[in-house]
Coordinates of C-alpha atoms and ligand atoms in Angstrom, one line a residue:
M20 CA 19.8 -12.7 -45.3
I21 CA 17.8 -10.1 -43.3
Q22 CA 17.7 -10.8 -39.6
K23 CA 15.3 -9.6 -36.9
I24 CA 16.2 -6.4 -35.1
K25 CA 18.3 -6.8 -31.9
G26 CA 16.1 -7.2 -28.9
T27 CA 13.0 -8.5 -30.7
M28 CA 11.8 -12.1 -30.8
D29 CA 10.1 -14.6 -33.0
I30 CA 7.6 -16.7 -31.1
L31 CA 7.2 -19.8 -33.1
P32 CA 4.2 -22.2 -33.0
D33 CA 5.9 -24.5 -30.5
E34 CA 6.0 -21.6 -28.0
T35 CA 2.8 -19.8 -28.7
P36 CA 0.7 -22.3 -26.9
L37 CA 2.6 -21.4 -23.7
F38 CA 2.0 -17.7 -24.3
R39 CA -1.7 -18.3 -25.0
Y40 CA -2.0 -20.4 -21.9
I41 CA -0.5 -17.7 -19.7
E42 CA -2.5 -15.0 -21.4
G43 CA -5.7 -17.1 -20.9
I44 CA -5.0 -17.2 -17.1
M45 CA -4.4 -13.5 -17.1
R46 CA -7.7 -12.8 -18.8
E47 CA -9.6 -15.1 -16.6
E48 CA -8.2 -13.7 -13.4
A49 CA -8.6 -10.1 -14.5
E50 CA -12.2 -10.7 -15.6
K51 CA -13.0 -12.5 -12.3
C52 CA -12.2 -9.2 -10.6
G53 CA -14.2 -7.1 -13.0
F54 CA -11.4 -5.7 -15.2
G55 CA -12.3 -5.2 -18.8
E56 CA -9.9 -5.5 -21.7
I57 CA -8.6 -2.2 -23.3
R58 CA -6.7 -2.2 -26.6
L59 CA -4.5 0.8 -27.1
P60 CA -2.6 2.4 -30.0
T61 CA 0.9 1.1 -30.5
F62 CA 2.2 4.7 -30.8
E63 CA 1.1 8.0 -29.2
L64 CA 2.3 11.5 -29.0
T65 CA 5.7 11.6 -27.2
E66 CA 4.4 14.2 -24.9
L67 CA 1.9 11.7 -23.4
F68 CA 4.8 9.5 -22.1
V69 CA 7.0 12.5 -21.1
R70 CA 4.1 13.7 -18.9
G71 CA 2.6 10.3 -18.0
V72 CA 5.8 8.2 -17.3
G73 CA 7.8 11.2 -16.1
N74 CA 10.7 13.2 -17.4
T75 CA 13.2 12.0 -14.8
T76 CA 12.6 8.3 -15.5
D77 CA 15.1 6.1 -17.4
V78 CA 12.2 5.1 -19.7
V79 CA 11.7 8.6 -21.0
Q80 CA 15.3 9.7 -20.7
K81 CA 16.9 6.8 -22.5
E82 CA 14.6 4.1 -23.6
M83 CA 11.9 5.4 -25.9
Y84 CA 11.6 4.8 -29.7
T85 CA 10.8 8.3 -30.9
F86 CA 10.4 9.6 -34.4
M87 CA 8.9 12.6 -36.2
D88 CA 5.6 12.2 -38.2
G89 CA 5.3 15.5 -40.0
D90 CA 5.4 18.0 -37.2
D91 CA 4.5 15.6 -34.5
S92 CA 6.9 13.7 -32.2
I93 CA 5.6 10.2 -31.8
S94 CA 6.8 7.4 -29.6
L95 CA 6.2 3.6 -29.5
R96 CA 4.5 2.9 -26.2
P97 CA 7.0 2.0 -23.6
E98 CA 4.3 0.9 -21.1
G99 CA 0.5 0.9 -20.8
T100 CA -0.5 3.2 -18.0
A101 CA -0.1 6.5 -19.8
G102 CA -2.2 5.3 -22.8
T103 CA -4.9 3.9 -20.5
V104 CA -5.2 7.2 -18.6
R105 CA -5.4 9.1 -21.9
A106 CA -8.1 6.8 -23.1
L107 CA -10.0 7.1 -19.8
I108 CA -9.9 10.9 -20.1
E109 CA -10.5 11.1 -23.9
N110 CA -13.5 8.8 -23.8
G111 CA -15.0 10.5 -20.7
K112 CA -15.0 7.3 -18.7
Y113 CA -14.3 9.2 -15.5
G114 CA -18.0 10.1 -15.6
D115 CA -19.0 6.4 -15.2
A116 CA -19.4 4.6 -11.9
M117 CA -16.2 4.0 -10.0
P118 CA -14.0 2.1 -9.8
Q119 CA -13.1 1.9 -13.5
K120 CA -11.0 -1.3 -14.1
Y121 CA -9.0 -2.0 -17.2
Y122 CA -6.5 -4.7 -18.3
Y123 CA -4.3 -5.2 -21.3
I124 CA -1.9 -7.7 -22.8
M125 CA 0.3 -6.1 -25.3
S126 CA 3.8 -5.5 -26.5
C127 CA 5.8 -2.5 -25.3
F128 CA 9.0 -1.0 -26.7
R129 CA 12.1 0.2 -24.9
H130 CA 15.5 0.8 -26.3
E131 CA 17.4 -1.1 -23.6
K132 CA 20.5 -3.4 -23.6
P133 CA 19.0 -6.8 -24.6
Q134 CA 19.8 -9.7 -22.2
A135 CA 18.0 -12.6 -20.6
G136 CA 14.6 -11.3 -19.5
R137 CA 15.1 -7.9 -21.1
T138 CA 14.2 -7.2 -24.7
R139 CA 13.4 -4.2 -26.8
E140 CA 9.9 -5.4 -27.7
F141 CA 8.4 -7.2 -24.7
F142 CA 5.0 -8.4 -23.7
Q143 CA 3.2 -7.1 -20.7
F144 CA 0.1 -7.9 -18.9
G145 CA -1.1 -4.7 -17.1
V146 CA -4.1 -3.7 -15.0
E147 CA -5.2 -0.2 -14.0
M148 CA -7.9 0.7 -11.5
F149 CA -9.2 4.2 -11.2
G150 CA -11.3 6.0 -8.6
A151 CA -10.8 3.6 -5.6
E152 CA -8.5 4.7 -2.8
T153 CA -9.2 2.1 -0.2
A154 CA -6.6 -0.4 1.1
S155 CA -9.1 -3.0 -0.3
A156 CA -8.5 -1.6 -3.8
D157 CA -4.7 -1.9 -3.4
A158 CA -5.1 -5.4 -2.0
T159 CA -7.4 -6.4 -4.9
V160 CA -4.9 -5.3 -7.5
I161 CA -2.0 -7.1 -5.7
S162 CA -4.2 -10.3 -5.3
L163 CA -4.9 -10.3 -9.0
A164 CA -1.2 -10.5 -9.8
Y165 CA -0.7 -13.1 -7.1
A166 CA -3.6 -15.2 -8.5
V167 CA -1.9 -15.3 -11.9
L168 CA 1.4 -16.4 -10.3
R169 CA -0.4 -19.0 -8.2
R170 CA -2.3 -20.4 -11.2
L171 CA 1.0 -20.8 -13.0
G172 CA 2.5 -22.6 -10.1
L173 CA 5.0 -19.9 -9.3
D174 CA 3.6 -18.6 -6.0
S175 CA 6.2 -20.5 -3.9
Y176 CA 9.0 -19.2 -6.1
V177 CA 8.2 -15.5 -6.0
T178 CA 8.2 -13.0 -3.1
L179 CA 5.9 -10.1 -2.9
H180 CA 7.7 -6.9 -1.7
I181 CA 5.6 -4.0 -0.6
N182 CA 6.4 -0.5 0.5
S183 CA 4.7 2.9 0.8
I184 CA 6.5 5.9 -0.6
G185 CA 4.1 8.4 0.9
C186 CA 2.0 11.2 -0.5
A187 CA 2.5 14.8 -1.5
E188 CA 2.5 15.7 2.2
C189 CA 5.1 13.3 3.6
R190 CA 7.3 12.8 0.5
P191 CA 9.2 16.1 0.8
T192 CA 10.3 15.1 4.4
Y193 CA 11.5 11.8 3.1
K194 CA 13.3 13.3 0.1
K195 CA 15.1 15.6 2.5
A196 CA 16.1 12.7 4.7
L197 CA 17.4 10.9 1.6
T198 CA 19.3 14.0 0.3
D199 CA 20.9 14.4 3.8
Y200 CA 21.9 10.8 3.9
F201 CA 23.3 10.5 0.3
G202 CA 24.7 14.0 0.2
D203 CA 28.2 13.2 1.5
K204 CA 28.3 9.8 -0.2
L205 CA 28.0 11.0 -3.8
P206 CA 31.6 10.3 -4.8
S207 CA 31.1 6.6 -4.0
L208 CA 27.9 6.3 -6.1
C209 CA 27.7 5.4 -9.8
E210 CA 27.3 8.1 -12.4
T211 CA 23.6 7.4 -13.0
C212 CA 22.9 7.7 -9.2
R213 CA 24.8 11.0 -9.1
E214 CA 22.4 12.2 -11.8
R215 CA 19.4 10.7 -10.0
F216 CA 20.4 12.5 -6.8
A217 CA 19.6 15.8 -8.4
R218 CA 16.5 14.7 -10.3
N219 CA 14.8 12.2 -8.0
P220 CA 16.6 11.0 -4.9
L221 CA 14.1 8.2 -4.4
R222 CA 15.5 6.5 -7.5
L223 CA 18.8 6.0 -5.6
L224 CA 17.2 3.3 -3.6
D225 CA 16.7 0.8 -6.4
C226 CA 20.1 1.0 -8.1
K227 CA 21.3 -2.4 -9.0
V228 CA 25.1 -1.5 -8.9
P229 CA 26.4 -3.4 -5.9
T230 CA 28.3 -0.5 -4.2
C231 CA 25.2 1.7 -4.6
A232 CA 22.9 -1.0 -3.3
T233 CA 25.1 -1.4 -0.2
I234 CA 25.0 2.3 0.5
A235 CA 21.2 2.4 -0.1
E236 CA 20.6 -0.4 2.4
A237 CA 21.4 1.9 5.3
A238 CA 19.4 4.8 3.9
P239 CA 16.4 6.1 5.9
K240 CA 13.3 4.1 5.4
T241 CA 10.1 5.6 3.8
V242 CA 7.9 3.8 6.3
G243 CA 9.7 5.8 9.1
S244 CA 8.6 9.2 7.6
L245 CA 5.1 8.5 6.5
C246 CA 2.4 10.9 7.6
E247 CA -0.4 9.6 9.8
A248 CA -2.8 9.0 6.9
C249 CA -0.2 7.1 4.8
A250 CA 1.0 5.0 7.8
K251 CA -2.6 4.1 8.5
R252 CA -3.3 3.1 4.9
F253 CA -0.1 1.0 4.8
D254 CA -1.2 -0.8 7.9
A255 CA -4.6 -1.4 6.4
L256 CA -3.0 -2.9 3.3
R257 CA -1.0 -5.2 5.4
R258 CA -4.1 -6.4 7.3
S259 CA -6.0 -6.9 4.0
L260 CA -3.2 -9.0 2.5
D261 CA -3.0 -11.0 5.8
A262 CA -6.7 -11.6 5.6
M263 CA -6.5 -12.7 2.0
G264 CA -3.7 -15.1 2.8
I265 CA -1.1 -13.4 0.6
P266 CA 2.4 -13.5 2.0
Y267 CA 4.6 -10.4 1.6
V268 CA 7.7 -8.7 3.0
V269 CA 8.0 -5.0 3.7
D270 CA 10.9 -3.8 1.6
S271 CA 12.0 -0.1 1.7
S272 CA 14.1 -0.4 -1.4
I273 CA 11.0 -0.7 -3.6
V274 CA 10.4 2.8 -4.9
R275 CA 9.4 2.1 -8.6
G276 CA 10.4 4.3 -11.5
L277 CA 7.4 6.4 -12.2
D278 CA 7.5 10.0 -11.0
Y279 CA 3.8 9.9 -10.2
Y280 CA 3.8 7.0 -7.8
T281 CA 2.3 7.7 -4.4
G282 CA 1.6 5.5 -1.4
T283 CA 1.6 1.8 -2.2
V284 CA 4.3 0.3 -4.4
F285 CA 5.0 -3.4 -4.9
E286 CA 7.0 -5.9 -6.8
F287 CA 6.9 -9.7 -7.3
V288 CA 10.5 -10.9 -7.4
A289 CA 11.4 -14.4 -8.7
E290 CA 14.6 -15.9 -7.4
G291 CA 16.9 -17.6 -9.8
I292 CA 16.0 -16.2 -13.2
G293 CA 19.0 -13.9 -13.4
A294 CA 19.4 -10.2 -12.9
Q295 CA 16.0 -9.4 -14.4
S296 CA 14.1 -11.0 -11.5
T297 CA 11.1 -8.6 -11.2
V298 CA 8.3 -10.4 -12.8
C299 CA 5.7 -7.8 -11.8
G300 CA 5.9 -4.2 -10.6
G301 CA 3.2 -1.7 -9.7
G302 CA 1.8 0.9 -7.4
R303 CA -0.5 3.7 -6.8
Y304 CA -0.4 6.9 -9.0
D305 CA -3.0 9.2 -7.5
G306 CA -1.7 12.3 -9.2
L307 CA -1.5 11.0 -12.8
V308 CA -5.0 11.4 -14.1
A309 CA -5.1 15.1 -13.1
S310 CA -1.6 15.7 -14.4
L311 CA -2.7 14.4 -17.9
G312 CA -5.6 16.9 -17.9
G313 CA -8.3 14.7 -16.3
P314 CA -10.2 15.1 -13.1
D315 CA -8.6 14.4 -9.7
L316 CA -8.9 10.7 -9.9
S317 CA -6.8 8.1 -8.1
G318 CA -5.2 5.1 -9.8
I319 CA -3.4 1.9 -9.1
G320 CA -2.0 -0.7 -11.4
F321 CA 0.8 -3.1 -12.3
G322 CA 2.8 -4.4 -15.2
M323 CA 3.8 -8.1 -15.5
G324 CA 6.3 -9.2 -18.1
L325 CA 5.4 -12.4 -19.9
T326 CA 9.0 -13.4 -20.9
R327 CA 10.2 -13.3 -17.4
L328 CA 7.3 -15.5 -16.3
I329 CA 8.3 -18.0 -18.9
L330 CA 11.9 -17.9 -17.7
A331 CA 10.7 -18.6 -14.2
L332 CA 8.5 -21.5 -15.4
K333 CA 11.4 -23.0 -17.3
Q334 CA 13.7 -22.5 -14.3
H335 CA 11.3 -24.6 -12.1
G336 CA 10.6 -27.2 -14.8
I337 CA 6.9 -26.2 -15.0
D338 CA 5.5 -27.1 -18.4
P339 CA 1.8 -26.8 -18.2
V340 CA 1.0 -27.0 -21.9
A341 CA 0.5 -30.3 -23.8
P342 CA 1.2 -30.0 -27.5
V343 CA -1.8 -30.1 -29.7
K344 CA -2.1 -33.3 -31.7
P345 CA -4.6 -34.3 -34.4
R346 CA -7.3 -36.7 -33.5
L347 CA -7.3 -38.2 -37.0
Y348 CA -4.9 -38.5 -39.9
V349 CA -6.5 -39.8 -43.2
A350 CA -4.0 -41.5 -45.4
S351 CA -4.8 -42.0 -49.1
L352 CA -3.7 -44.0 -52.1
G353 CA -4.4 -42.5 -55.5
E354 CA -6.0 -39.3 -56.7
A355 CA -9.7 -40.2 -56.0
A356 CA -8.8 -41.3 -52.5
A357 CA -6.9 -38.0 -51.9
T358 CA -10.1 -36.1 -52.7
E359 CA -12.1 -38.5 -50.5
A360 CA -9.7 -37.9 -47.7
L361 CA -10.0 -34.2 -48.0
S362 CA -13.8 -34.4 -47.8
I363 CA -13.5 -36.6 -44.7
V364 CA -11.3 -34.2 -42.8
E365 CA -13.5 -31.3 -43.9
R366 CA -16.6 -33.1 -42.4
L367 CA -14.7 -33.8 -39.1
R368 CA -13.4 -30.3 -38.9
R369 CA -16.9 -28.9 -39.2
E370 CA -17.7 -31.2 -36.3
G371 CA -14.9 -29.5 -34.3
V372 CA -12.3 -32.2 -34.7
Y373 CA -8.6 -31.6 -35.5
A374 CA -8.0 -33.7 -38.5
E375 CA -5.2 -33.9 -41.2
C376 CA -4.6 -35.6 -44.5
D377 CA -1.8 -35.6 -47.0
L378 CA -1.0 -32.3 -48.7
V379 CA 2.4 -33.0 -50.1
G380 CA 1.9 -36.2 -52.2
R381 CA 3.7 -38.6 -49.8
S382 CA 3.6 -42.4 -50.5
L383 CA 1.2 -44.3 -48.3
K384 CA 4.1 -45.6 -46.2
A385 CA 5.5 -42.1 -45.7
Q386 CA 2.0 -40.8 -44.8
M387 CA 1.7 -43.4 -42.0
K388 CA 5.2 -42.4 -40.8
Y389 CA 4.1 -38.8 -40.8
A390 CA 0.9 -39.6 -39.0
D391 CA 2.9 -41.2 -36.3
K392 CA 5.3 -38.3 -36.1
I393 CA 2.6 -35.7 -35.6
G394 CA 1.0 -37.9 -33.0
A395 CA -2.4 -38.5 -34.6
A396 CA -4.6 -40.5 -32.2
Y397 CA -6.4 -42.3 -35.1
T398 CA -5.6 -43.1 -38.7
L399 CA -7.8 -44.1 -41.6
I400 CA -6.5 -45.5 -44.9
I401 CA -8.5 -44.7 -48.0
G402 CA -8.0 -46.5 -51.4
D403 CA -10.2 -47.4 -54.4
N404 CA -11.7 -50.3 -52.4
E405 CA -12.7 -48.0 -49.5
I406 CA -14.3 -45.5 -51.9
E407 CA -16.3 -48.3 -53.5
T408 CA -17.6 -49.9 -50.3
G409 CA -17.8 -46.7 -48.2
K410 CA -16.1 -48.6 -45.4
A411 CA -12.6 -48.4 -43.9
N412 CA -10.6 -49.4 -40.9
L413 CA -10.2 -46.8 -38.2
R414 CA -6.9 -47.5 -36.3
N415 CA -6.3 -46.4 -32.8
M416 CA -2.6 -45.6 -32.9
A417 CA -2.0 -46.2 -29.2
T418 CA -3.6 -49.7 -29.0
S419 CA -3.4 -50.7 -32.7
E420 CA -7.0 -51.7 -32.4
Q421 CA -9.0 -51.5 -35.7
T422 CA -12.7 -50.8 -36.1
E423 CA -14.6 -50.8 -39.4
V424 CA -16.4 -47.5 -39.9
D425 CA -18.6 -45.9 -42.5
I426 CA -16.3 -43.3 -44.0
H427 CA -19.2 -40.9 -44.6
A428 CA -20.7 -41.1 -41.2
F429 CA -18.2 -42.1 -38.4
S430 CA -17.5 -39.6 -35.7
L431 CA -14.7 -38.8 -33.3
E432 CA -14.9 -36.6 -30.3
Ligands
LIG29 P1 13.2 -3.2 -14.6 O1 13.5 -2.7 -13.2 O2 13.3 -4.7 -14.8 O3 13.8 -2.4 -15.7 P2 10.9 -1.6 -14.9 O4 10.7 -1.0 -13.5 O5 11.5 -0.8 -16.0 O6 11.6 -3.0 -14.7 P3 8.1 -1.7 -15.4 O7 8.0 -0.5 -16.2 O8 7.5 -1.6 -14.1 O9 9.5 -2.2 -15.4 O10 7.4 -2.9 -16.2 C1 6.7 -3.9 -15.6 C2 7.2 -5.3 -15.9 O11 7.4 -5.4 -17.3 C3 8.6 -5.6 -15.3 O12 8.4 -6.0 -14.0 C4 9.1 -6.7 -16.2 O13 8.5 -7.9 -15.8 C5 8.5 -6.2 -17.5 N1 9.6 -5.5 -18.3 C6 9.9 -4.2 -18.2 N2 10.9 -3.9 -19.1 C7 11.1 -5.1 -19.8 C8 12.0 -5.5 -20.9 N3 12.8 -4.6 -21.5 N4 12.0 -6.7 -21.3 C9 11.2 -7.7 -20.8 N5 10.3 -7.4 -19.8 C10 10.3 -6.1 -19.3
LIG30 MG1 13.4 -0.8 -16.8

C-alpha cells in the first residue's frame, strides 16, 4: 500500500466545498480591490528564490525542495512573491499604469516539520501590489486580508499586529542597537538565534523558543529608531487603519522573514489554533523588484494560509458550507425504466438541476433508501406503467406530498 508523502494532504469531496467557499471569498474580495489573478509556474530556477526570498531566511536555508534538471538547479515554489515579481519583470508589466495588483491561490512547498497548521505542501492566498508607496496602499492591502477574515466570521478571533522595520536609511541604526543588545546575551539564546545574530539580527525578534522570546521582549523597538520619513509613514498607516475601522496593535516583535522587507510589516494572529497561529503575514518589499533585475519599483503583499484558516473556523465552530444535495432522485424498476430515468436526469441536468438515478443496479427499495441517504429533495419512481402513461408521482421527501407530473415535461428549480 503506497501512502502519501509526509506533510501532504488529500482534500476529499466532503472538505473541498469549504476550500472552494473560502477561495471564492478571497477572489471576490481581491477583485473588489482591483487585483487580477496570476497563475505561476510550480517550479522556477532556484536562484530566483535565493535572490527573491533571501539567502539568510529559513525558507531558503532549510526548507526548499531543490533538484537538478540537466545543468539547472530548480526548486518547487516555497512562496509566491518571487515568482510574481519575476513575471512582472519578464512580461514588461512595469511599463503599465501603476499600481499593478496581482493575487493568487496556489500550493507552495516547504520541507518543514509537519504539525497542525504546518504541512510540506500548503495552500496560500497571496496578493502583491507594485508601484504604490502611499500609506493608503499599505492600508488597502491590509484591509483586503481583513475583509476575507471578516467574511469568514473570524475578525473577532484574530488580531492584526503591525510594525515598521524602517528603510535602508534607518535600518542600520536599528540593527546596531539590536547587536548591542543581544551581543552579551548570546550564550542564553538558542542555536538558530546565535546563527541569526550574525546573518540577520532582526530575525532574533521572532524566535518562538520561550527563553529567546523573553530576551527579545526587552530588546530595543524598531519604532524607536525610525527615520523621520518612516515614522511619518507609519503614523499615516495607523490613521488610515483607524479611518477604515480596522483594529490593530503595534507589535515590535513582528519583523517577518524576508530579507527585502522594508517599512510596513504585519501579521494576523488567531488565538487558540495552536503554535501555528499566524494566519496571514505580509509587508512592504521596496527593494525586491530592482534586486531581481527590474526597475526601482515598490511592492507590498501578504500570504494567507488556507489550512490555518480552516483550523480557526473549526476552533470557533464556524461551518459556513451546506452540503450539496440532489434536487431529484429518479428510481426505476426494470431495464426500460432505467433508460427512461437516465433520460429524465439528463433533461433536468441540462436545465441546471442536480439530479441522480440508479447506476449500480440497486433494488427499488434500496434505491429509495439511497435517495434518502443522499438527501434528495424529490424522488420519482419509474416503472413500465409510468413509461406507458408518461405520468408519475413526484414525491417531496420532506413533506411526503405527491404530485402527478408529466415525466417528459415537469420542471424543478
Ligand atoms: P511561520 O512563521 O508560520 O513559519 P512564515 O513566516 O514562514 O510562517 P510566510 O512565508 O509569511 O510564512 O507565509 C504566509 C502564510 O502562509 C503564513 O502566515 C501561514 O498562514 C502560511 N504558511 C506558511 N508556511 C506554512 C506551512 N508550512 N503550512 C501551512 N501554512 C503555512
Ligand atoms: Mg515558516
